[in-house]
Tab-separated table of C-alpha atoms and ligand atoms in Angstrom:
chain	number	residue	atom	x	y	z
M	1	MET	CA	180.642	162.503	113.215
M	2	ASP	CA	181.757	166.149	112.789
M	3	THR	CA	183.641	165.415	109.544
M	4	LEU	CA	180.648	163.517	108.240
M	5	LEU	CA	178.281	166.316	109.234
M	6	ALA	CA	180.496	168.849	107.478
M	7	SER	CA	180.427	166.734	104.324
M	8	PHE	CA	176.710	167.515	103.898
M	9	ASP	CA	177.614	171.206	103.593
M	10	MET	CA	179.345	170.501	100.285
M	11	VAL	CA	177.495	171.974	97.300
M	12	ILE	CA	177.644	169.530	94.388
M	13	ASP	CA	177.086	170.714	90.837
M	14	ARG	CA	174.567	168.230	89.416
M	15	SER	CA	173.930	170.179	86.231
M	16	GLY	CA	175.826	167.723	84.013
M	17	MET	CA	174.344	164.588	85.604
M	18	SER	CA	170.974	164.408	83.768
M	19	SER	CA	169.432	164.876	87.182
M	20	ASP	CA	165.604	164.998	87.096
M	21	LYS	CA	165.695	167.426	89.963
M	22	TRP	CA	168.124	169.874	88.383
M	23	SER	CA	166.816	169.695	84.794
M	24	LYS	CA	163.202	170.624	85.439
M	25	TYR	CA	163.636	174.373	85.907
M	26	PRO	CA	165.880	177.042	84.361
M	27	GLU	CA	169.216	177.668	86.059
M	28	ASN	CA	168.045	180.679	88.060
M	29	ILE	CA	165.543	178.538	89.966
M	30	ILE	CA	166.702	176.404	92.889
M	31	PRO	CA	164.918	173.031	92.601
M	32	MET	CA	163.288	171.967	95.868
M	33	TRP	CA	160.731	169.520	94.492
M	34	ILE	CA	161.320	165.774	93.834
M	35	ALA	CA	162.301	163.553	96.806
M	36	ASP	CA	165.988	163.384	95.974
M	37	MET	CA	168.687	164.888	98.191
M	38	ASP	CA	171.655	166.925	96.986
M	39	PHE	CA	174.078	164.856	99.084
M	40	ASP	CA	176.838	162.586	97.894
M	41	ALA	CA	176.207	158.892	98.628
M	42	PRO	CA	178.157	157.350	101.536
M	43	ASP	CA	181.704	156.162	100.791
M	44	CYS	CA	180.774	152.543	101.549
M	45	ILE	CA	178.326	152.586	98.628
M	46	LYS	CA	180.725	154.302	96.229
M	47	GLU	CA	183.477	151.834	97.108
M	48	ALA	CA	181.217	148.800	96.648
M	49	LEU	CA	180.007	150.105	93.291
M	50	SER	CA	183.570	150.817	92.099
M	51	GLN	CA	184.642	147.338	93.095
M	52	ARG	CA	181.734	145.737	91.250
M	53	ILE	CA	182.358	147.858	88.155
M	54	ASN	CA	186.033	146.921	88.173
M	55	GLU	CA	185.062	143.262	88.232
M	56	GLY	CA	183.409	143.834	84.841
M	57	VAL	CA	180.976	141.337	83.216
M	58	PHE	CA	177.503	142.706	83.664
M	59	GLY	CA	175.319	139.714	82.813
M	60	TYR	CA	171.964	138.720	84.301
M	61	THR	CA	172.238	138.703	88.064
M	62	HIS	CA	170.009	137.202	90.747
M	63	THR	CA	169.506	138.525	94.241
M	64	PRO	CA	172.712	138.075	96.271
M	65	LYS	CA	172.286	136.066	99.505
M	66	ALA	CA	174.171	138.831	101.300
M	67	LEU	CA	171.371	141.249	100.459
M	68	VAL	CA	168.694	139.050	102.016
M	69	SER	CA	170.599	138.823	105.287
M	70	ALA	CA	171.481	142.539	105.176
M	71	ILE	CA	167.769	143.385	104.901
M	72	GLN	CA	166.814	140.899	107.629
M	73	ASN	CA	169.468	142.318	109.968
M	74	HIS	CA	168.422	145.888	109.192
M	75	LEU	CA	164.761	145.174	109.962
M	76	THR	CA	165.565	143.302	113.159
M	77	SER	CA	168.031	145.836	114.487
M	78	HIS	CA	166.007	148.938	113.589
M	79	TYR	CA	162.420	147.772	114.060
M	80	GLY	CA	162.644	144.542	116.014
M	81	TRP	CA	160.896	142.983	113.019
M	82	SER	CA	161.972	139.522	112.060
M	83	ILE	CA	161.002	138.392	108.555
M	84	SER	CA	161.530	135.173	106.642
M	85	SER	CA	163.731	135.282	103.550
M	86	ALA	CA	160.850	133.714	101.588
M	87	SER	CA	158.656	136.749	102.280
M	88	LEU	CA	160.858	139.062	100.198
M	89	SER	CA	160.039	140.129	96.653
M	90	HIS	CA	162.761	142.218	95.016
M	91	LEU	CA	161.818	145.146	92.783
M	92	PRO	CA	163.475	147.705	90.498
M	93	GLY	CA	161.529	150.460	92.289
M	94	LEU	CA	158.767	150.859	94.790
M	95	VAL	CA	156.156	152.669	92.705
M	96	CYS	CA	155.541	149.702	90.402
M	97	ALA	CA	154.593	147.666	93.492
M	98	LEU	CA	151.728	150.073	94.239
M	99	TYR	CA	150.325	149.542	90.733
M	100	ILE	CA	150.906	145.763	90.869
M	101	SER	CA	149.165	145.507	94.250
M	102	VAL	CA	146.099	147.447	93.133
M	103	ARG	CA	145.739	145.250	90.054
M	104	ALA	CA	146.386	142.004	91.939
M	105	PHE	CA	144.041	142.590	94.873
M	106	SER	CA	141.073	144.500	93.445
M	107	ASN	CA	138.904	144.520	90.357
M	108	GLU	CA	137.581	147.314	88.175
M	109	GLY	CA	135.057	149.370	90.117
M	110	ASP	CA	136.325	148.246	93.525
M	111	SER	CA	137.202	150.980	95.974
M	112	VAL	CA	140.730	151.616	97.215
M	113	VAL	CA	140.998	153.635	100.433
M	114	VAL	CA	143.832	156.159	100.574
M	115	PRO	CA	144.502	158.748	103.300
M	116	GLY	CA	145.692	161.973	101.708
M	117	PRO	CA	146.909	164.445	100.497
M	118	VAL	CA	149.558	161.892	99.655
M	119	TYR	CA	152.392	161.041	97.263
M	120	PHE	CA	150.578	161.037	93.928
M	121	HIS	CA	151.320	157.440	92.888
M	122	LEU	CA	149.162	156.158	95.755
M	123	THR	CA	146.137	157.852	94.203
M	124	LYS	CA	147.138	157.381	90.575
M	125	ALA	CA	147.550	153.603	90.932
M	126	PRO	CA	143.822	153.023	91.617
M	127	ILE	CA	142.652	155.670	89.144
M	128	LEU	CA	144.692	154.330	86.210
M	129	ALA	CA	143.412	150.818	86.938
M	130	GLN	CA	139.767	152.053	86.843
M	131	ARG	CA	139.287	151.472	90.543
M	132	GLU	CA	137.282	153.899	92.648
M	133	LEU	CA	139.586	156.111	94.689
M	134	THR	CA	138.131	156.645	98.168
M	135	SER	CA	140.192	159.408	99.767
M	136	VAL	CA	140.286	159.947	103.506
M	137	ASP	CA	141.302	163.438	104.639
M	138	MET	CA	144.358	163.876	106.814
M	139	VAL	CA	143.427	166.414	109.492
M	140	GLU	CA	145.507	168.441	111.952
M	141	GLU	CA	145.511	166.946	115.441
M	142	ASN	CA	147.925	168.116	118.131
M	143	GLY	CA	150.232	169.599	115.526
M	144	ARG	CA	150.346	166.457	113.344
M	145	TRP	CA	148.590	165.325	110.190
M	146	VAL	CA	146.547	162.217	110.932
M	147	PRO	CA	143.677	160.528	109.063
M	148	ASP	CA	140.157	161.464	110.099
M	149	MET	CA	139.328	158.089	111.667
M	150	ALA	CA	135.542	158.466	111.393
M	151	ALA	CA	135.920	159.119	107.662
M	152	PHE	CA	138.420	156.240	107.484
M	153	GLU	CA	135.853	153.825	108.897
M	154	GLN	CA	133.154	155.071	106.506
M	155	ALA	CA	135.547	154.578	103.592
M	156	CYS	CA	136.496	151.051	104.668
M	157	ALA	CA	132.859	150.148	105.282
M	158	LYS	CA	131.885	150.760	101.658
M	159	PRO	CA	130.820	147.361	100.314
M	160	ASN	CA	133.161	147.684	97.320
M	161	SER	CA	136.256	148.654	99.375
M	162	LYS	CA	138.988	146.044	98.916
M	163	MET	CA	142.211	147.605	100.081
M	164	ILE	CA	143.983	150.429	101.906
M	165	LEU	CA	147.092	152.166	100.593
M	166	LEU	CA	149.020	153.636	103.489
M	167	CYS	CA	152.094	155.853	103.422
M	168	ASN	CA	154.074	155.599	106.681
M	169	PRO	CA	155.904	157.865	107.382
M	170	HIS	CA	153.461	159.993	105.466
M	171	ASN	CA	154.571	161.990	102.444
M	172	PRO	CA	153.806	164.861	102.508
M	173	GLY	CA	153.457	165.997	106.118
M	174	GLY	CA	156.029	163.742	107.732
M	175	THR	CA	153.691	161.944	110.142
M	176	VAL	CA	155.195	158.895	111.811
M	177	TYR	CA	152.174	156.762	112.679
M	178	THR	CA	152.150	155.633	116.288
M	179	LYS	CA	151.552	152.006	117.172
M	180	ASP	CA	148.073	152.901	118.472
M	181	GLU	CA	147.186	154.724	115.269
M	182	LEU	CA	148.314	151.727	113.245
M	183	LEU	CA	146.349	149.372	115.490
M	184	SER	CA	143.202	151.452	114.820
M	185	ILE	CA	143.824	151.212	111.085
M	186	HIS	CA	144.485	147.505	111.398
M	187	ALA	CA	141.200	147.076	113.307
M	188	LEU	CA	139.373	148.580	110.306
M	189	ALA	CA	141.258	146.399	107.852
M	190	GLU	CA	140.363	143.307	109.887
M	191	LYS	CA	136.735	144.317	110.419
M	192	TYR	CA	136.132	144.979	106.717
M	193	ASP	CA	138.573	142.356	105.448
M	194	LEU	CA	140.878	144.651	103.459
M	195	ILE	CA	144.393	144.157	102.146
M	196	VAL	CA	146.819	146.836	103.367
M	197	VAL	CA	149.679	148.035	101.215
M	198	SER	CA	152.042	149.999	103.404
M	199	ASP	CA	154.526	152.212	101.575
M	200	GLU	CA	157.306	152.611	104.156
M	201	ILE	CA	159.991	154.014	101.864
M	202	HIS	CA	160.624	156.921	104.279
M	203	CYS	CA	160.900	154.755	107.421
M	204	ASP	CA	164.645	155.287	107.839
M	205	LEU	CA	164.192	159.058	107.711
M	206	ILE	CA	162.728	159.718	111.162
M	207	LEU	CA	164.086	163.004	112.487
M	208	ASP	CA	162.729	162.815	116.034
M	209	ASP	CA	163.217	160.172	118.657
M	210	LEU	CA	160.217	158.158	117.473
M	211	PRO	CA	159.984	154.496	116.570
M	212	HIS	CA	158.899	153.308	113.147
M	213	VAL	CA	156.423	150.460	113.480
M	214	PRO	CA	156.070	148.405	110.301
M	215	PHE	CA	152.350	147.751	109.776
M	216	ALA	CA	153.024	144.059	109.237
M	217	SER	CA	154.835	143.811	112.581
M	218	LEU	CA	151.696	144.737	114.567
M	219	ASN	CA	150.330	141.204	114.881
M	220	ALA	CA	149.766	137.987	112.925
M	221	ASP	CA	146.629	139.244	111.186
M	222	ALA	CA	148.366	142.441	110.044
M	223	ALA	CA	151.257	140.368	108.670
M	224	ASN	CA	148.782	138.119	106.885
M	225	ARG	CA	146.841	140.838	105.103
M	226	SER	CA	149.637	143.264	104.215
M	227	ILE	CA	152.329	144.096	101.725
M	228	THR	CA	155.132	146.238	103.103
M	229	LEU	CA	157.201	148.268	100.653
M	230	MET	CA	160.644	149.547	101.577
M	231	ALA	CA	163.882	150.646	99.894
M	232	PRO	CA	167.291	152.086	100.702
M	233	SER	CA	166.809	154.636	97.906
M	234	LYS	CA	165.501	157.699	99.796
M	235	THR	CA	167.654	157.178	102.876
M	236	PHE	CA	170.963	156.734	101.105
M	237	ASN	CA	170.093	158.892	98.079
M	238	VAL	CA	170.504	156.107	95.540
M	239	ALA	CA	167.113	156.306	93.796
M	240	GLY	CA	168.791	156.292	90.377
M	241	LEU	CA	170.115	152.779	91.044
M	242	GLY	CA	166.622	151.289	91.134
M	243	TYR	CA	166.175	148.859	93.999
M	244	ALA	CA	163.265	148.316	96.385
M	245	PHE	CA	161.685	145.328	98.091
M	246	ALA	CA	158.328	144.071	99.287
M	247	VAL	CA	157.791	141.985	102.405
M	248	ILE	CA	154.771	139.707	102.034
M	249	GLU	CA	154.470	137.093	104.772
M	250	ASN	CA	151.265	135.471	103.496
M	251	ALA	CA	152.318	132.941	100.846
M	252	LYS	CA	149.047	133.230	98.888
M	253	VAL	CA	149.206	137.016	98.811
M	254	ARG	CA	152.857	136.833	97.801
M	255	GLN	CA	152.096	134.387	95.003
M	256	ARG	CA	149.390	136.658	93.630
M	257	PHE	CA	151.674	139.693	93.825
M	258	ASN	CA	154.507	137.826	92.104
M	259	ASN	CA	152.171	136.476	89.398
M	260	GLU	CA	151.005	139.989	88.616
M	261	LYS	CA	154.558	141.243	88.320
M	262	ALA	CA	155.897	138.260	86.344
M	263	GLY	CA	157.211	139.132	82.917
M	264	LEU	CA	156.238	142.786	83.256
M	265	VAL	CA	158.591	144.020	85.937
M	266	PRO	CA	162.285	143.392	85.320
M	267	SER	CA	164.726	142.221	87.967
M	268	PRO	CA	166.551	144.920	89.858
M	269	ASN	CA	169.808	146.206	88.441
M	270	MET	CA	172.935	144.537	89.834
M	271	LEU	CA	174.307	147.911	90.906
M	272	GLY	CA	171.100	148.490	92.867
M	273	TYR	CA	171.733	145.219	94.725
M	274	THR	CA	175.352	146.182	95.348
M	275	ALA	CA	174.419	149.600	96.737
M	276	ALA	CA	171.673	148.142	98.937
M	277	ILE	CA	174.033	145.634	100.580
M	278	ALA	CA	176.655	148.306	101.171
M	279	ALA	CA	174.075	150.736	102.584
M	280	TYR	CA	172.528	148.302	105.045
M	281	GLU	CA	175.845	146.740	106.065
M	282	GLY	CA	178.061	149.799	106.280
M	283	GLY	CA	176.013	152.995	106.047
M	284	GLN	CA	174.995	153.415	109.699
M	285	GLU	CA	177.380	156.201	110.652
M	286	TRP	CA	176.581	158.188	107.513
M	287	HIS	CA	172.868	157.566	108.093
M	288	GLN	CA	172.972	158.900	111.665
M	289	ALA	CA	174.928	161.995	110.626
M	290	MET	CA	172.557	162.624	107.715
M	291	LEU	CA	169.509	162.454	110.015
M	292	LYS	CA	171.147	164.965	112.336
M	293	TYR	CA	171.860	167.278	109.425
M	294	LEU	CA	168.294	167.002	108.129
M	295	ALA	CA	166.837	167.714	111.573
M	296	THR	CA	168.929	170.888	111.755
M	297	ASN	CA	167.690	171.932	108.317
M	298	ARG	CA	164.106	171.227	109.352
M	299	ASP	CA	164.503	173.349	112.495
M	300	LEU	CA	166.092	176.184	110.544
M	301	LEU	CA	163.215	176.144	108.064
M	302	ALA	CA	160.606	176.006	110.834
M	303	ASP	CA	162.226	178.902	112.749
M	304	ARG	CA	162.470	181.178	109.745
M	305	LEU	CA	159.001	180.359	108.361
M	306	ALA	CA	157.456	180.947	111.785
M	307	ALA	CA	158.015	184.664	111.171
M	308	THR	CA	155.999	184.522	107.918
M	309	PRO	CA	152.330	183.762	107.189
M	310	ILE	CA	153.390	180.326	105.894
M	311	LYS	CA	152.316	177.542	108.241
M	312	MET	CA	154.264	174.316	108.576
M	313	LEU	CA	153.363	171.581	111.040
M	314	HIS	CA	156.267	169.829	112.737
M	315	ILE	CA	157.879	167.328	110.368
M	316	GLU	CA	158.549	164.099	112.289
M	317	ALA	CA	160.094	162.299	109.321
M	318	THR	CA	161.197	162.752	105.695
M	319	TYR	CA	162.951	165.800	104.258
M	320	LEU	CA	159.740	167.066	102.694
M	321	ALA	CA	158.102	170.071	104.343
M	322	TRP	CA	154.391	170.533	103.703
M	323	LEU	CA	153.753	174.263	103.627
M	324	ASP	CA	150.308	175.782	104.036
M	325	VAL	CA	150.510	179.002	102.006
M	326	SER	CA	146.778	179.780	102.062
M	327	ALA	CA	147.283	182.871	104.258
M	328	LEU	CA	149.253	184.492	101.427
M	329	LYS	CA	146.092	184.420	99.270
M	330	LEU	CA	148.020	183.754	96.075
M	331	GLU	CA	146.295	182.929	92.829
M	332	ASN	CA	149.018	180.458	91.882
M	333	PRO	CA	151.367	179.734	94.822
M	334	HIS	CA	153.677	177.476	92.813
M	335	LYS	CA	154.218	180.111	90.113
M	336	PHE	CA	154.610	182.873	92.694
M	337	PHE	CA	157.612	181.146	94.268
M	338	LEU	CA	158.969	180.003	90.906
M	339	ASP	CA	159.071	183.678	89.934
M	340	ALA	CA	161.060	184.206	93.138
M	341	GLY	CA	163.553	181.521	92.085
M	342	VAL	CA	162.313	178.588	94.202
M	343	GLY	CA	160.997	175.461	92.460
M	344	MET	CA	158.837	173.534	94.935
M	345	SER	CA	156.242	170.813	94.236
M	346	CYS	CA	152.656	171.995	93.716
M	347	GLY	CA	150.351	170.965	96.543
M	348	SER	CA	147.693	170.053	93.983
M	349	GLU	CA	149.892	167.125	92.854
M	350	PHE	CA	149.241	165.576	96.258
M	351	GLY	CA	145.674	166.772	96.654
M	352	ASN	CA	145.662	170.309	98.116
M	353	PRO	CA	146.388	173.415	96.015
M	354	ASP	CA	146.783	175.609	99.132
M	355	PHE	CA	150.045	173.845	99.912
M	356	LEU	CA	153.552	173.555	98.501
M	357	ARG	CA	156.058	170.799	99.247
M	358	LEU	CA	159.629	171.856	99.919
M	359	ASN	CA	162.527	169.383	99.895
M	360	PHE	CA	165.083	170.414	102.518
M	361	GLY	CA	167.519	167.567	101.739
M	362	CYS	CA	170.237	169.962	100.600
M	363	PRO	CA	173.265	171.823	101.976
M	364	LYS	CA	172.364	174.433	104.585
M	365	VAL	CA	173.659	177.238	102.398
M	366	THR	CA	171.192	176.268	99.650
M	367	LEU	CA	168.319	176.106	102.116
M	368	GLU	CA	169.233	179.518	103.537
M	369	GLU	CA	169.238	181.042	100.059
M	370	VAL	CA	165.848	179.468	99.323
M	371	ILE	CA	164.328	180.781	102.553
M	372	SER	CA	165.736	184.262	101.870
M	373	ARG	CA	164.193	184.244	98.396
M	374	MET	CA	160.853	183.167	99.855
M	375	GLU	CA	160.954	185.817	102.599
M	376	LYS	CA	161.800	188.515	100.067
M	377	ALA	CA	158.982	187.445	97.756
M	378	ILE	CA	156.464	187.503	100.597
M	379	GLN	CA	157.550	190.964	101.713
O	1	PLP	C1	156.000	157.561	99.415
O	1	PLP	C2	156.867	157.262	98.225
O	1	PLP	N1	156.808	156.064	97.629
O	1	PLP	C3	157.579	155.757	96.566
O	1	PLP	C4	158.462	156.687	96.036
O	1	PLP	C5	159.320	156.361	94.850
O	1	PLP	O1	159.724	155.053	94.835
O	1	PLP	P1	160.640	154.478	93.665
O	1	PLP	O2	161.510	155.582	93.166
O	1	PLP	O3	161.406	153.372	94.305
O	1	PLP	O4	159.710	153.948	92.607
O	1	PLP	C6	158.531	157.960	96.613
O	1	PLP	C7	159.403	158.978	96.030
O	1	PLP	O5	159.304	160.140	96.303
O	1	PLP	C8	157.735	158.250	97.738
O	1	PLP	O6	157.796	159.433	98.351
């Protein structure tokens, strides 16, 4: 474990890798925006990819059987959630599934209910499809961001509401929904007969001793009316390999989802399949060490920011800190910190301009430099 933990301290020069993260800003700015960590992938993934590349011949490839059982085992062992192999739909990324779902399960003018501020594709998917976006505010309750449940019910009760897009764990803010919270959301979905799309891409990034409860695992009705979206990409830092999957237990819902995607969404890349099998079959030790490292980074950030006017609620999951910078009374918070050499995500991208999102999935030394730059700028 110690050697693995130390490996996350390594600073990797990504400047020649066409990295989205490292190309956005000039060299003097440390990029802390997109959800992409600056860690090397686990050896098991690199070895599996090398082996597949050495085999050569890169023709059309279907989903390997080993991947289906690797996913099933992962979901059973981590979440006690047993799924049928038929319920899986394989995807080259998770975001396209949000757009597919909105188009498959609502019509123009229908309302889509989305708790936010949230990862911008959850709000963009309804807007670009000419649906009505019905946002529900996340409010602070006992040090966590949770949806305002009275507003949630009002939103679901609208006669044109057709579906809920949920992000669990929530990005940004890091909330891990409790089983009771999910049951309350499910009760609304059942009462108003709504489809629930649950984006659970961050579910393997829980930093506290908290369980992740897949929405679909709540009960038979939740399984019947939901689409669960997951991927190894955030956890194992392999987003560039393009693989995600949907779990859709209801055969009719699955058929509609697959019809909407047919011909438009390509099959996943064979290297994405290869990495996913390796990650779920052999990445456990790396995964545990990485979570430990991230939790230490989160605590370091929280301790140092506590001495500044910046407010950060406790991050239960993800490596994305949601920083309330309103007390600094800045005209343009994003630009202010860019000028200080720190490139965070603008809060307005997610729905609140008083906030910034900081990605702490990086070596400690990088995070320390970022915090020092922020402290200096504030002083
Ligand atoms: C909540 C959430 N969903 C989806 C994605 C991206 O998914 P993909 O790269 O598989 O399309 C992200 C990336 O930051 C995310 O935070």
